[in-house]
Short mmCIF file of C-alpha atoms and ligand atoms in Angstrom, two decimals:
data_model
loop_
_atom_site.label_atom_id
_atom_site.label_comp_id
_atom_site.label_asym_id
_atom_site.label_seq_id
_atom_site.Cartn_x
_atom_site.Cartn_y
_atom_site.Cartn_z
CA UNK A 1 0.06 0.31 0.03
CA UNK A 2 1.27 3.22 -0.78
CA UNK A 3 0.30 6.61 0.35
CA UNK A 4 0.59 8.19 -3.36
CA UNK A 5 -1.44 5.97 -5.02
CA UNK A 6 -3.88 6.14 -2.15
CA UNK A 7 -4.10 9.96 -2.81
CA UNK A 8 -4.56 10.19 -6.50
CA UNK A 9 -7.39 7.71 -5.92
CA UNK A 10 -9.20 9.49 -3.20
CA UNK A 11 -9.36 12.55 -5.47
CA UNK A 12 -11.03 11.09 -7.94
CA UNK A 13 -14.69 11.63 -8.67
CA UNK A 14 -17.35 9.12 -8.36
CA UNK A 15 -19.52 8.27 -11.00
CA UNK A 16 -23.39 7.68 -9.72
CA UNK A 17 -24.43 3.95 -8.94
CA UNK A 18 -27.43 2.03 -10.09
CA UNK A 19 -28.97 -1.51 -9.41
CA UNK A 20 -27.54 -4.94 -10.78
CA UNK A 21 -30.40 -6.64 -11.97
CA UNK A 22 -30.53 -9.29 -14.56
CA UNK A 23 -26.63 -8.15 -15.52
CA UNK A 24 -27.49 -4.72 -16.27
CA UNK A 25 -26.65 -1.55 -14.13
CA UNK A 26 -30.27 0.12 -13.89
CA UNK A 27 -31.62 3.17 -11.72
CA UNK A 28 -34.54 3.10 -9.75
CA UNK A 29 -37.95 2.59 -11.34
CA UNK A 30 -39.20 6.36 -10.81
CA UNK A 31 -35.55 7.75 -11.30
CA UNK A 32 -35.00 8.07 -7.33
CA UNK A 33 -31.57 8.62 -5.96
CA UNK A 34 -29.81 8.78 -2.56
CA UNK A 35 -27.12 11.29 -1.56
CA UNK A 36 -23.98 9.51 -0.33
CA UNK A 37 -22.05 11.14 2.01
CA UNK A 38 -18.49 10.50 3.39
CA UNK A 39 -17.90 10.19 6.90
CA UNK A 40 -14.54 11.46 6.38
CA UNK A 41 -15.93 15.66 5.51
CA UNK A 42 -19.74 15.03 5.68
CA UNK A 43 -19.49 15.74 2.11
CA UNK A 44 -21.81 13.94 -0.80
CA UNK A 45 -19.66 12.79 -3.11
CA UNK A 46 -22.01 10.65 -5.44
CA UNK A 47 -25.44 8.91 -5.60
CA UNK A 48 -26.79 5.52 -5.90
CA UNK A 49 -30.59 4.58 -7.34
CA UNK A 50 -32.88 4.73 -4.30
CA UNK A 51 -34.70 1.53 -4.68
CA UNK A 52 -38.04 1.10 -4.94
CA UNK A 53 -40.54 -2.00 -4.47
CA UNK A 54 -41.09 -2.83 -8.27
CA UNK A 55 -36.98 -2.61 -8.41
CA UNK A 56 -36.50 -5.68 -5.39
CA UNK A 57 -39.30 -7.31 -7.16
CA UNK A 58 -37.63 -7.43 -10.93
CA UNK A 59 -34.33 -8.30 -8.42
CA UNK A 60 -36.00 -11.10 -6.91
CA UNK A 61 -37.94 -12.53 -10.09
CA UNK A 62 -34.75 -12.42 -12.21
CA UNK A 63 -33.32 -14.47 -9.22
CA UNK A 64 -35.77 -16.80 -9.29
CA UNK A 65 -35.83 -17.37 -12.95
CA UNK A 66 -31.97 -17.59 -13.28
CA UNK A 67 -32.68 -20.24 -10.44
CA UNK A 68 -35.16 -22.31 -12.34
CA UNK A 69 -33.28 -22.82 -15.57
CA UNK A 70 -30.19 -23.88 -13.66
CA UNK A 71 -28.22 -21.43 -15.62
CA UNK A 72 -25.76 -21.47 -12.51
CA UNK A 73 -27.09 -24.02 -10.30
CA UNK A 74 -26.99 -26.72 -12.90
CA UNK A 75 -23.37 -25.92 -13.76
CA UNK A 76 -20.60 -28.54 -13.07
CA UNK A 77 -18.50 -27.27 -9.88
CA UNK A 78 -15.58 -27.64 -11.87
CA UNK A 79 -17.22 -24.46 -14.10
CA UNK A 80 -18.88 -22.92 -11.01
CA UNK A 81 -15.26 -22.82 -9.31
CA UNK A 82 -13.56 -21.44 -12.22
CA UNK A 83 -15.76 -18.40 -11.94
CA UNK A 84 -15.55 -17.74 -8.41
CA UNK A 85 -11.69 -18.23 -8.76
CA UNK A 86 -11.64 -15.88 -11.28
CA UNK A 87 -14.06 -13.23 -9.36
CA UNK A 88 -11.58 -13.92 -6.27
CA UNK A 89 -8.26 -12.59 -8.35
CA UNK A 90 -10.25 -9.52 -10.08
CA UNK A 91 -11.02 -8.22 -5.92
CA UNK A 92 -7.40 -8.64 -5.47
CA UNK A 93 -6.19 -7.00 -8.85
CA UNK A 94 -8.53 -4.06 -7.61
CA UNK A 95 -8.10 -4.31 -4.09
CA UNK A 96 -6.77 -0.64 -3.26
CA UNK A 97 -9.73 1.26 -5.49
CA UNK A 98 -12.28 -1.22 -3.43
CA UNK A 99 -10.89 -0.10 -0.31
CA UNK A 100 -10.51 3.40 -0.69
CA UNK A 101 -13.80 3.75 -2.14
CA UNK A 102 -15.10 2.04 0.74
CA UNK A 103 -13.33 4.35 3.08
CA UNK A 104 -14.64 7.11 1.34
CA UNK A 105 -18.48 5.64 1.79
CA UNK A 106 -17.94 4.30 5.27
CA UNK A 107 -14.94 5.77 7.17
CA UNK A 108 -12.85 2.62 8.23
CA UNK A 109 -9.10 3.42 8.54
CA UNK A 110 -7.51 2.74 5.05
CA UNK A 111 -4.57 0.15 6.95
CA UNK A 112 -7.30 -1.97 8.90
CA UNK A 113 -9.81 -1.58 5.25
CA UNK A 114 -7.48 -3.01 3.03
CA UNK A 115 -7.17 -6.19 4.80
CA UNK A 116 -11.02 -6.85 6.41
CA UNK A 117 -12.47 -5.84 2.98
CA UNK A 118 -11.18 -6.58 -0.56
CA UNK A 119 -8.92 -8.85 0.76
CA UNK A 120 -10.79 -10.95 3.38
CA UNK A 121 -13.22 -10.73 0.86
CA UNK A 122 -11.30 -12.21 -2.34
CA UNK A 123 -9.82 -14.85 0.53
CA UNK A 124 -13.32 -15.78 1.67
CA UNK A 125 -14.56 -16.33 -2.51
CA UNK A 126 -11.43 -18.65 -3.19
CA UNK A 127 -12.43 -20.31 0.09
CA UNK A 128 -15.85 -21.45 -0.59
CA UNK A 129 -14.86 -21.94 -4.71
CA UNK A 130 -11.91 -24.50 -3.42
CA UNK A 131 -14.31 -26.32 -1.56
CA UNK A 132 -17.25 -26.95 -3.36
CA UNK A 133 -16.21 -29.61 -5.34
CA UNK A 134 -15.33 -31.01 -1.95
CA UNK A 135 -18.42 -31.73 -0.77
CA UNK A 136 -20.46 -34.99 -0.74
CA UNK A 137 -23.43 -36.27 -0.29
CA UNK A 138 -24.09 -39.32 2.19
CA UNK A 139 -25.37 -42.69 2.41
CA UNK A 140 -26.76 -43.94 5.23
CA UNK A 141 -26.04 -46.56 7.29
CA UNK A 142 -28.84 -48.93 6.12
CA UNK A 143 -30.05 -52.88 5.35
CA UNK A 144 -28.96 -54.24 2.40
CA UNK A 145 -32.53 -54.05 0.85
CA UNK A 146 -32.52 -50.21 1.17
CA UNK A 147 -30.07 -47.45 -0.51
CA UNK A 148 -30.60 -44.47 1.79
CA UNK A 149 -29.16 -41.48 0.21
CA UNK A 150 -28.62 -37.51 1.42
CA UNK A 151 -28.64 -35.28 -1.45
CA UNK A 152 -27.00 -31.83 -0.34
CA UNK A 153 -29.03 -29.47 -2.73
CA UNK A 154 -28.68 -25.44 -3.07
CA UNK A 155 -31.76 -23.62 -1.01
CA UNK A 156 -32.87 -21.50 -4.12
CA UNK A 157 -33.00 -17.68 -3.77
CA UNK A 158 -30.97 -16.48 -0.72
CA UNK A 159 -32.18 -12.68 0.11
CA UNK A 160 -28.78 -10.97 1.67
CA UNK A 161 -29.02 -7.77 3.64
CA UNK A 162 -25.50 -6.09 4.79
CA UNK A 163 -24.58 -3.73 7.15
CA UNK A 164 -22.15 -0.60 6.88
CA UNK A 165 -19.20 -1.76 9.28
CA UNK A 166 -17.24 -4.11 6.71
CA UNK A 167 -19.13 -4.61 3.80
CA UNK A 168 -17.41 -6.30 1.55
CA UNK A 169 -15.83 -8.88 4.16
CA UNK A 170 -19.61 -9.44 5.46
CA UNK A 171 -21.17 -9.43 2.14
CA UNK A 172 -18.53 -12.09 1.06
CA UNK A 173 -19.11 -14.39 3.80
CA UNK A 174 -22.92 -14.87 2.65
CA UNK A 175 -22.12 -14.41 -1.32
CA UNK A 176 -19.26 -16.86 -1.11
CA UNK A 177 -20.93 -19.72 0.28
CA UNK A 178 -24.35 -18.90 -1.66
CA UNK A 179 -22.66 -18.66 -4.89
CA UNK A 180 -20.39 -21.80 -4.14
CA UNK A 181 -23.96 -24.38 -3.57
CA UNK A 182 -25.39 -23.20 -6.74
CA UNK A 183 -28.27 -20.76 -5.09
CA UNK A 184 -29.30 -17.14 -6.70
CA UNK A 185 -28.63 -13.83 -4.52
CA UNK A 186 -30.54 -11.19 -3.94
CA UNK A 187 -28.10 -8.36 -2.23
CA UNK A 188 -29.20 -5.37 -0.10
CA UNK A 189 -26.36 -3.41 0.57
CA UNK A 190 -26.67 -0.59 3.89
CA UNK A 191 -27.82 2.64 2.97
CA UNK A 192 -24.64 4.09 4.41
CA UNK A 193 -22.15 1.96 2.64
CA UNK A 194 -23.00 0.29 -0.62
CA UNK A 195 -20.32 1.58 -2.74
CA UNK A 196 -17.73 -0.96 -2.61
CA UNK A 197 -19.88 -4.01 -2.10
CA UNK A 198 -21.51 -3.43 -5.45
CA UNK A 199 -18.42 -2.46 -7.53
CA UNK A 200 -17.28 -5.90 -5.90
CA UNK A 201 -20.95 -7.61 -7.33
CA UNK A 202 -19.79 -5.99 -11.07
CA UNK A 203 -16.67 -7.38 -10.64
CA UNK A 204 -18.73 -11.13 -10.61
CA UNK A 205 -20.07 -10.69 -13.58
CA UNK A 206 -17.04 -9.75 -15.02
CA UNK A 207 -15.66 -13.42 -13.87
CA UNK A 208 -18.65 -15.01 -15.75
CA UNK A 209 -21.15 -15.23 -13.56
CA UNK A 210 -24.44 -15.21 -15.44
CA UNK A 211 -26.67 -12.30 -15.01
CA UNK A 212 -29.80 -12.90 -12.96
CA UNK A 213 -27.48 -15.15 -10.42
CA UNK A 214 -26.73 -12.16 -8.41
CA UNK A 215 -28.55 -9.22 -8.39
CA UNK A 216 -27.85 -5.73 -6.33
CA UNK A 217 -30.42 -3.17 -4.91
CA UNK A 218 -29.35 -0.21 -3.22
CA UNK A 219 -32.19 1.68 -1.69
CA UNK A 220 -33.92 1.76 2.17
CA UNK A 221 -34.43 -0.64 4.64
CA UNK A 222 -37.57 -0.14 5.34
CA UNK A 223 -38.84 -0.45 1.42
CA UNK A 224 -36.78 -2.58 -0.71
CA UNK A 225 -35.08 -4.91 2.39
CA UNK A 226 -39.11 -5.09 3.54
CA UNK A 227 -39.68 -6.36 0.37
CA UNK A 228 -37.00 -9.23 0.20
CA UNK A 229 -38.40 -10.55 3.78
CA UNK A 230 -41.53 -10.03 2.68
CA UNK A 231 -41.06 -12.50 -0.57
CA UNK A 232 -42.80 -15.63 -1.13
CA UNK A 233 -39.66 -16.56 -3.85
CA UNK A 234 -36.73 -15.96 -0.95
CA UNK A 235 -36.28 -19.26 0.53
CA UNK A 236 -33.75 -18.03 2.61
CA UNK A 237 -32.78 -14.51 4.81
CA UNK A 238 -29.24 -14.05 5.81
CA UNK A 239 -28.79 -10.79 7.59
CA UNK A 240 -26.25 -9.24 9.64
CA UNK A 241 -26.47 -6.08 11.46
CA UNK A 242 -28.65 -4.86 14.58
CA UNK A 243 -31.37 -6.93 16.96
CA UNK A 244 -34.21 -4.61 16.28
CA UNK A 245 -33.81 -5.47 12.43
CA UNK A 246 -33.29 -8.83 13.01
CA UNK A 247 -36.48 -9.19 15.04
CA UNK A 248 -38.58 -7.78 11.83
CA UNK A 249 -36.82 -9.93 9.19
CA UNK A 250 -38.53 -12.66 11.66
CA UNK A 251 -41.43 -11.67 11.58
CA UNK A 252 -41.76 -11.03 7.91
CA UNK A 253 -40.68 -14.28 7.43
CA UNK A 254 -43.65 -15.57 9.36
CA UNK A 255 -45.41 -13.43 7.81
CA UNK A 256 -44.67 -14.49 4.05
CA UNK A 257 -43.41 -18.14 3.19
CA UNK A 258 -41.74 -18.98 6.53
CA UNK A 259 -38.34 -18.71 5.08
CA UNK A 260 -35.24 -19.82 6.79
CA UNK A 261 -33.48 -17.12 8.66
CA UNK A 262 -30.24 -16.62 10.25
CA UNK A 263 -29.16 -13.37 12.08
CA UNK A 264 -25.57 -12.41 12.49
CA UNK A 265 -26.60 -9.46 15.28
CA UNK A 266 -24.76 -7.18 17.63
CA UNK A 267 -22.47 -8.03 20.81
CA UNK A 268 -21.45 -6.49 24.07
CA UNK A 269 -18.42 -8.95 24.40
CA UNK A 270 -16.58 -8.91 27.73
CA UNK A 271 -12.69 -8.60 27.62
CA UNK A 272 -11.48 -10.54 31.19
CA UNK A 273 -8.17 -9.70 32.17
CA UNK A 274 -6.81 -11.51 35.14
CA UNK A 275 -4.10 -10.45 37.26
CA UNK A 276 -2.14 -13.89 35.99
CA UNK A 277 -2.22 -12.99 32.68
CA UNK A 278 1.26 -13.78 30.89
CA UNK A 279 1.80 -10.03 29.06
CA UNK A 280 -0.41 -7.27 30.67
CA UNK A 281 1.32 -4.41 28.33
CA UNK A 282 0.58 -6.38 25.12
CA UNK A 283 -3.01 -7.32 26.96
CA UNK A 284 -3.39 -3.70 27.10
CA UNK A 285 -2.47 -2.60 23.64
CA UNK A 286 -4.94 -5.08 22.37
CA UNK A 287 -7.26 -4.64 24.63
CA UNK A 288 -7.68 -0.77 23.17
CA UNK A 289 -7.34 -2.55 19.25
CA UNK A 290 -10.29 -4.88 20.09
CA UNK A 291 -12.44 -1.83 20.83
CA UNK A 292 -11.20 1.20 19.23
CA UNK A 293 -10.19 0.06 15.75
CA UNK A 294 -12.86 0.94 12.94
CA UNK A 295 -14.21 3.32 15.75
CA UNK A 296 -15.58 0.48 17.70
CA UNK A 297 -18.04 -0.38 14.79
CA UNK A 298 -16.65 -3.87 14.92
CA UNK A 299 -19.85 -6.52 16.08
CA UNK A 300 -16.92 -8.61 18.06
CA UNK A 301 -15.41 -5.75 19.80
CA UNK A 302 -14.37 -5.99 22.82
CA UNK A 303 -16.42 -3.63 24.67
CA UNK A 304 -16.51 -4.40 28.68
CA UNK A 305 -13.34 -4.93 30.15
CA UNK A 306 -13.74 -6.96 33.15
CA UNK A 307 -10.40 -6.35 35.27
CA UNK A 308 -9.15 -8.21 38.27
CA UNK A 309 -9.98 -5.51 41.27
CA UNK A 310 -5.79 -5.94 42.32
CA UNK A 311 -4.62 -4.71 38.71
CA UNK A 312 -7.75 -2.64 38.07
CA UNK A 313 -5.90 0.56 38.05
CA UNK A 314 -2.82 0.23 36.66
CA UNK A 315 -4.44 -2.00 33.76
CA UNK A 316 -6.83 0.71 32.79
CA UNK A 317 -4.07 3.46 33.23
CA UNK A 318 -2.25 1.15 30.38
CA UNK A 319 -4.96 0.71 28.13
CA UNK A 320 -5.29 4.32 27.96
CA UNK A 321 -1.88 4.91 27.51
CA UNK A 322 -2.20 2.75 24.48
CA UNK A 323 -5.23 4.15 23.20
CA UNK A 324 -4.17 7.38 23.26
CA UNK A 325 -1.25 6.59 21.29
CA UNK A 326 -4.18 5.92 17.97
CA UNK A 327 -4.11 8.37 15.81
CA UNK A 328 -8.01 9.70 14.98
CA UNK A 329 -8.02 11.54 11.85
CA UNK A 330 -8.67 11.20 8.25
CA UNK A 331 -9.07 7.22 7.53
CA UNK A 332 -7.63 7.82 4.21
CA UNK A 333 -3.92 8.24 6.05
CA UNK A 334 -2.11 5.62 6.37
CA UNK A 335 -0.95 6.70 9.66
CA UNK A 336 -4.36 6.89 11.16
CA UNK A 337 -5.44 4.42 14.02
CA UNK A 338 -9.01 5.24 14.35
CA UNK A 339 -11.13 6.30 11.24
CA UNK A 340 -14.54 8.10 11.25
CA UNK A 341 -17.60 7.11 12.72
CA UNK A 342 -20.11 6.20 10.07
CA UNK A 343 -22.12 8.82 9.97
CA UNK A 344 -23.64 11.65 12.08
CA UNK A 345 -26.91 9.52 13.37
CA UNK A 346 -24.59 6.85 15.02
CA UNK A 347 -21.98 9.78 16.40
CA UNK A 348 -24.93 11.26 18.18
CA UNK A 349 -25.93 8.01 19.48
CA UNK A 350 -22.13 7.17 20.85
CA UNK A 351 -22.17 10.44 22.62
CA UNK A 352 -25.78 9.76 24.14
CA UNK A 353 -24.24 6.74 25.65
CA UNK A 354 -21.56 8.38 26.84
CA UNK A 355 -23.86 10.94 28.52
CA UNK A 356 -26.02 8.33 29.89
CA UNK A 357 -23.02 6.37 31.75
CA UNK A 358 -21.92 9.46 33.34
CA UNK A 359 -25.18 10.01 34.81
CA UNK A 360 -25.33 6.43 36.43
CA UNK A 361 -22.14 6.62 37.93
CA UNK A 362 -19.47 5.94 35.54
CA UNK A 363 -16.47 8.09 35.50
CA UNK A 364 -15.00 8.92 31.86
CA UNK A 365 -11.01 8.80 32.20
CA UNK A 366 -10.44 9.08 28.25
CA UNK A 367 -12.08 11.07 25.49
CA UNK A 368 -15.93 11.26 25.71
CA UNK A 369 -16.25 13.42 23.12
CA UNK A 370 -16.55 14.40 19.56
CA UNK A 371 -13.29 15.64 18.06
CA UNK A 372 -12.25 17.16 14.82
CA UNK A 373 -15.38 18.73 14.30
CA UNK A 374 -13.35 21.20 11.71
CA UNK A 375 -13.22 18.77 9.20
CA UNK A 376 -17.16 18.59 8.28
CA UNK A 377 -16.43 15.28 9.42
CA UNK A 378 -17.47 12.57 12.21
CA UNK A 379 -14.97 11.78 14.46
CA UNK A 380 -14.79 10.57 18.35
CA UNK A 381 -12.24 10.03 20.49
CA UNK A 382 -11.26 6.67 21.99
CA UNK A 383 -13.56 6.59 25.05
CA UNK A 384 -13.07 5.07 28.47
CA UNK A 385 -15.66 4.48 31.61
CA UNK A 386 -14.90 3.14 34.80
CA UNK A 387 -17.22 2.15 37.38
CA UNK A 388 -19.84 0.45 35.10
CA UNK A 389 -22.55 -1.40 37.08
CA UNK A 390 -23.39 -4.69 35.62
CA UNK A 391 -26.83 -3.00 35.41
CA UNK A 392 -25.58 -0.24 33.87
CA UNK A 393 -26.33 0.40 30.03
CA UNK A 394 -22.89 0.23 29.01
CA UNK A 395 -23.16 -3.14 30.43
CA UNK A 396 -26.33 -3.73 28.53
CA UNK A 397 -26.65 -1.67 25.19
CA UNK A 398 -24.49 -1.85 22.46
CA UNK A 399 -22.75 0.99 21.72
CA UNK A 400 -20.96 0.41 18.38
CA UNK A 401 -18.83 2.93 18.93
CA UNK A 402 -15.59 3.52 20.65
CA UNK A 403 -16.45 3.52 24.22
CA UNK A 404 -15.09 1.23 26.62
CA UNK A 405 -16.83 0.18 29.77
CA UNK A 406 -14.66 -1.07 32.44
CA UNK A 407 -15.80 -3.06 35.34
CA UNK A 408 -13.75 -4.96 38.59
CA UNK A 409 -14.13 -8.08 39.47
CA UNK A 410 -12.39 -10.00 42.61
CA UNK A 411 -13.10 -13.97 41.76
CA UNK A 412 -13.46 -16.56 38.73
CA UNK A 413 -16.84 -16.54 39.89
CA UNK A 414 -17.60 -12.83 39.41
CA UNK A 415 -15.83 -12.85 36.15
CA UNK A 416 -18.20 -15.40 34.89
CA UNK A 417 -21.40 -13.77 36.47
CA UNK A 418 -20.58 -10.49 34.56
CA UNK A 419 -19.43 -11.95 31.42
CA UNK A 420 -22.66 -13.72 30.97
CA UNK A 421 -24.70 -10.54 32.35
CA UNK A 422 -26.17 -9.77 29.18
CA UNK A 423 -28.84 -10.82 26.68
CA UNK A 424 -25.85 -11.20 23.98
CA UNK A 425 -23.51 -13.64 23.18
CA UNK A 426 -21.31 -13.08 20.27
CA UNK A 427 -17.44 -12.85 21.90
CA UNK A 428 -15.25 -12.38 24.09
CA UNK A 429 -11.50 -13.50 25.46
CA UNK A 430 -9.73 -14.40 28.63
CA UNK A 431 -6.49 -13.42 29.32
CA UNK A 432 -4.66 -15.43 32.10
CA UNK A 433 -1.44 -17.62 32.41
CA UNK A 434 -3.49 -20.20 33.89
CA UNK A 435 -4.17 -22.86 31.30
CA UNK A 436 -7.37 -24.44 33.36
CA UNK A 437 -8.66 -21.56 33.88
CA UNK A 438 -8.50 -20.35 30.51
CA UNK A 439 -10.24 -23.51 29.53
CA UNK A 440 -13.05 -23.19 32.39
CA UNK A 441 -13.63 -19.75 31.06
CA UNK A 442 -13.59 -20.81 27.44
CA UNK A 443 -16.58 -23.51 28.47
CA UNK A 444 -18.30 -20.95 30.84
CA UNK A 445 -18.47 -17.63 29.23
CA UNK A 446 -21.96 -17.74 27.20
CA UNK A 447 -20.47 -16.43 23.31
CA UNK A 448 -20.10 -17.79 20.09
CA UNK A 449 -16.43 -16.98 20.02
CA UNK A 450 -14.19 -17.18 23.11
CA UNK A 451 -10.19 -15.48 22.50
CA UNK A 452 -7.39 -16.39 24.85
CA UNK A 453 -4.49 -14.44 25.86
CA UNK A 454 -5.79 -12.18 22.61
CA UNK A 455 -8.33 -10.65 20.95
CA UNK A 456 -9.97 -10.71 17.11
CA UNK A 457 -8.47 -11.86 14.03
CA UNK A 458 -9.82 -15.41 14.15
CA UNK A 459 -9.79 -16.46 10.44
CA UNK A 460 -11.82 -17.83 7.88
CA UNK A 461 -11.26 -21.64 9.03
CA UNK A 462 -13.08 -20.84 12.08
CA UNK A 463 -16.92 -20.15 12.40
CA UNK A 464 -18.32 -16.54 13.64
CA UNK A 465 -22.21 -16.67 15.08
CA UNK A 466 -23.39 -15.66 18.06
CA UNK A 467 -25.55 -17.41 21.00
CA UNK A 468 -28.83 -15.52 22.98
CA UNK A 469 -29.61 -12.17 20.92
CA UNK A 470 -26.07 -11.70 19.19
CA UNK A 471 -28.24 -14.23 16.49
CA UNK A 472 -28.04 -17.71 15.05
CA UNK A 473 -26.07 -19.52 12.71
CA UNK A 474 -22.33 -19.04 11.76
CA UNK A 475 -20.97 -16.86 8.97
CA UNK A 476 -17.04 -18.31 7.73
CA UNK A 477 -15.82 -21.84 8.14
CA UNK A 478 -17.46 -24.89 6.26
CA UNK A 479 -20.22 -24.80 8.95
CA UNK A 480 -21.40 -21.60 6.72
CA UNK A 481 -22.65 -24.01 4.27
CA UNK A 482 -25.07 -25.12 6.02
CA UNK A 483 -27.07 -22.19 5.79
CA UNK A 484 -27.15 -22.30 1.69
CA UNK A 485 -28.04 -25.98 1.30
CA UNK A 486 -31.11 -28.26 1.87
CA UNK A 487 -30.71 -32.05 2.87
CA UNK A 488 -33.02 -34.19 0.65
CA UNK A 489 -33.78 -37.84 1.49
CA UNK A 490 -33.63 -40.57 -1.03
CA UNK A 491 -35.04 -43.35 0.58
CA UNK A 492 -34.70 -46.38 -2.37
CA UNK A 493 -36.56 -49.73 -1.93
CA UNK A 494 -33.70 -52.74 -4.03
P1 LIG B 501 -29.06 -2.36 11.11
O1 LIG B 501 -29.80 -3.14 11.10
O2 LIG B 501 -29.53 -0.64 11.06
O3 LIG B 501 -28.85 -2.47 9.32
C1 LIG B 501 -28.49 -3.72 8.77
C2 LIG B 501 -28.86 -3.48 6.72
O4 LIG B 501 -30.64 -4.09 7.38
C3 LIG B 501 -29.27 -2.89 6.08
O5 LIG B 501 -28.92 -2.99 5.04
C4 LIG B 501 -30.12 -1.77 6.25
O6 LIG B 501 -30.92 -1.21 5.44
C5 LIG B 501 -31.64 -3.09 6.30
N1 LIG B 501 -32.53 -3.09 7.04
C6 LIG B 501 -33.01 -1.97 8.21
N2 LIG B 501 -34.19 -2.14 8.15
C7 LIG B 501 -34.73 -2.78 7.62
C8 LIG B 501 -36.21 -3.94 7.15
N3 LIG B 501 -36.84 -3.16 8.09
N4 LIG B 501 -36.27 -4.87 6.77
C9 LIG B 501 -34.97 -5.38 6.30
N5 LIG B 501 -33.61 -4.91 6.20
C10 LIG B 501 -33.88 -3.71 6.94
O7 LIG B 501 -27.61 -2.56 11.24
P2 LIG B 501 -26.36 -1.64 10.83
O8 LIG B 501 -26.60 -0.69 11.55
O9 LIG B 501 -25.75 -1.46 9.35
O10 LIG B 501 -25.35 -2.51 11.72
C11 LIG B 501 -25.05 -2.41 12.64
C12 LIG B 501 -25.05 -3.30 13.59
O11 LIG B 501 -24.76 -5.02 13.44
C13 LIG B 501 -25.03 -3.93 14.75
O12 LIG B 501 -25.85 -3.95 15.69
C14 LIG B 501 -23.65 -4.90 15.34
O13 LIG B 501 -23.18 -5.20 15.69
C15 LIG B 501 -24.48 -5.64 13.62
N6 LIG B 501 -22.87 -6.56 13.26
C16 LIG B 501 -22.90 -8.25 13.60
C17 LIG B 501 -22.21 -8.61 12.75
C18 LIG B 501 -22.27 -10.19 13.43
O14 LIG B 501 -21.13 -10.76 12.89
N7 LIG B 501 -22.70 -10.46 14.24
C19 LIG B 501 -21.08 -8.06 12.17
C20 LIG B 501 -21.65 -6.70 11.61
C21 LIG B 501 -22.43 -6.10 12.48
#
């Protein structure tokens, strides 16, 4: 990565975006557009189609037709693999351009975006491309006069609804396994971060994905997202986003065709620090990165720091020191460690949570305010609040911003009780030099992912999914494939 190339790309005008339906770039049926505002400076830098009900219906019909005529599902696995491998190559070949476009749209710092967005998306597409011709059906252990076969079939049309924090990475988590298994997809990106994902979808066509197999419609969740959720022609809905929207999607499914709904929702992940952790300085630096990178807009962010009381003050001081060394600024500068908050609404919401935390008895030991307002962009100082009780809003509600709540604990039992004191269960970590304690914590803390002596960085070989109100099903790894297939039994009398 090179700053001169980034500077050249960030200065380029960005042409208006449209939907991708039946292999064509098409505007909204009523000509409507939405302004795309950059969180870097608060300025409009392009527009995208504002999808209508008719647009989403057209995209669904196109995907259904594409599935039924077998233009993709009917291709040999080897042919499907070639297309997906080429798509991954094209994403990599255009990585910097995609990353800069994405950062202008959502504000993630470029040094994180380049790896987490095109880098991870290409890796994910390639992972499922490589896997698709190694997934076999099964023969059941029956008596000799019966052949019991289990076929793994594509589900049909998948609706995928994506959030704004890592659009390409999360988009690829859904698109990779869904397309690998032969499904058609209708994608709905977020209003506030659609551009890089839309361009990534266009690259799939360049790679040879047949028209109609992947359609993408931009617009408001409450309009086009609702049509997707209520459609009788969508077989499976996969979603990453907030719990409120997740609930709606379950309602849509119940009110329509009872489609399967998989939800990857929010978290309030505990990062548990014991005094016997092998390297507390390292733990402090990683704890700061684990909540403040991408301005805390990371589903697995370690937003609750639970610290053994005997080291509370020195550890909090070390996290504050590490955080104060993380430069907040223009996300397209390579030296920036923390970029912009995605939108003004999100920033206002973050600051509201800090006010509430103080009213509820918390003490701000770092940050707590908006910064760099003169840029017109949405920036917030990394914020640490101590004295957060188990009942406090900062324990119970996901902020999805650069706000770390700290709570002290005395015993292992206390740590487990505090860690499990929310409705969420997405991720967590334990830092300790005691092997037994580490394994006990992994077992007892209710989450989908537990880290030991690290935070974040789990790659595509392992699943990511939540328990409780953090969702169901998983993205990543071979387990994700289960969402995109139906098992069909053939019971044959010989
Ligand atoms: P959101 O729920 O507001 O929006 C997500 C998507 O849903 C967007 O595309 C939006 O347009 C669409 N949508 C909104 N209303 C809809 C409706 N009525 N019908 C259909 N679609 C609708 O979430 P967000 O603010 O974009 O993302 C932040 C949330 O995502 C946080 O809670 C975060 O924790 C969560 N998240 C979870 C994971 C994970 O893997 N578990 C990963 C990243 C983000």
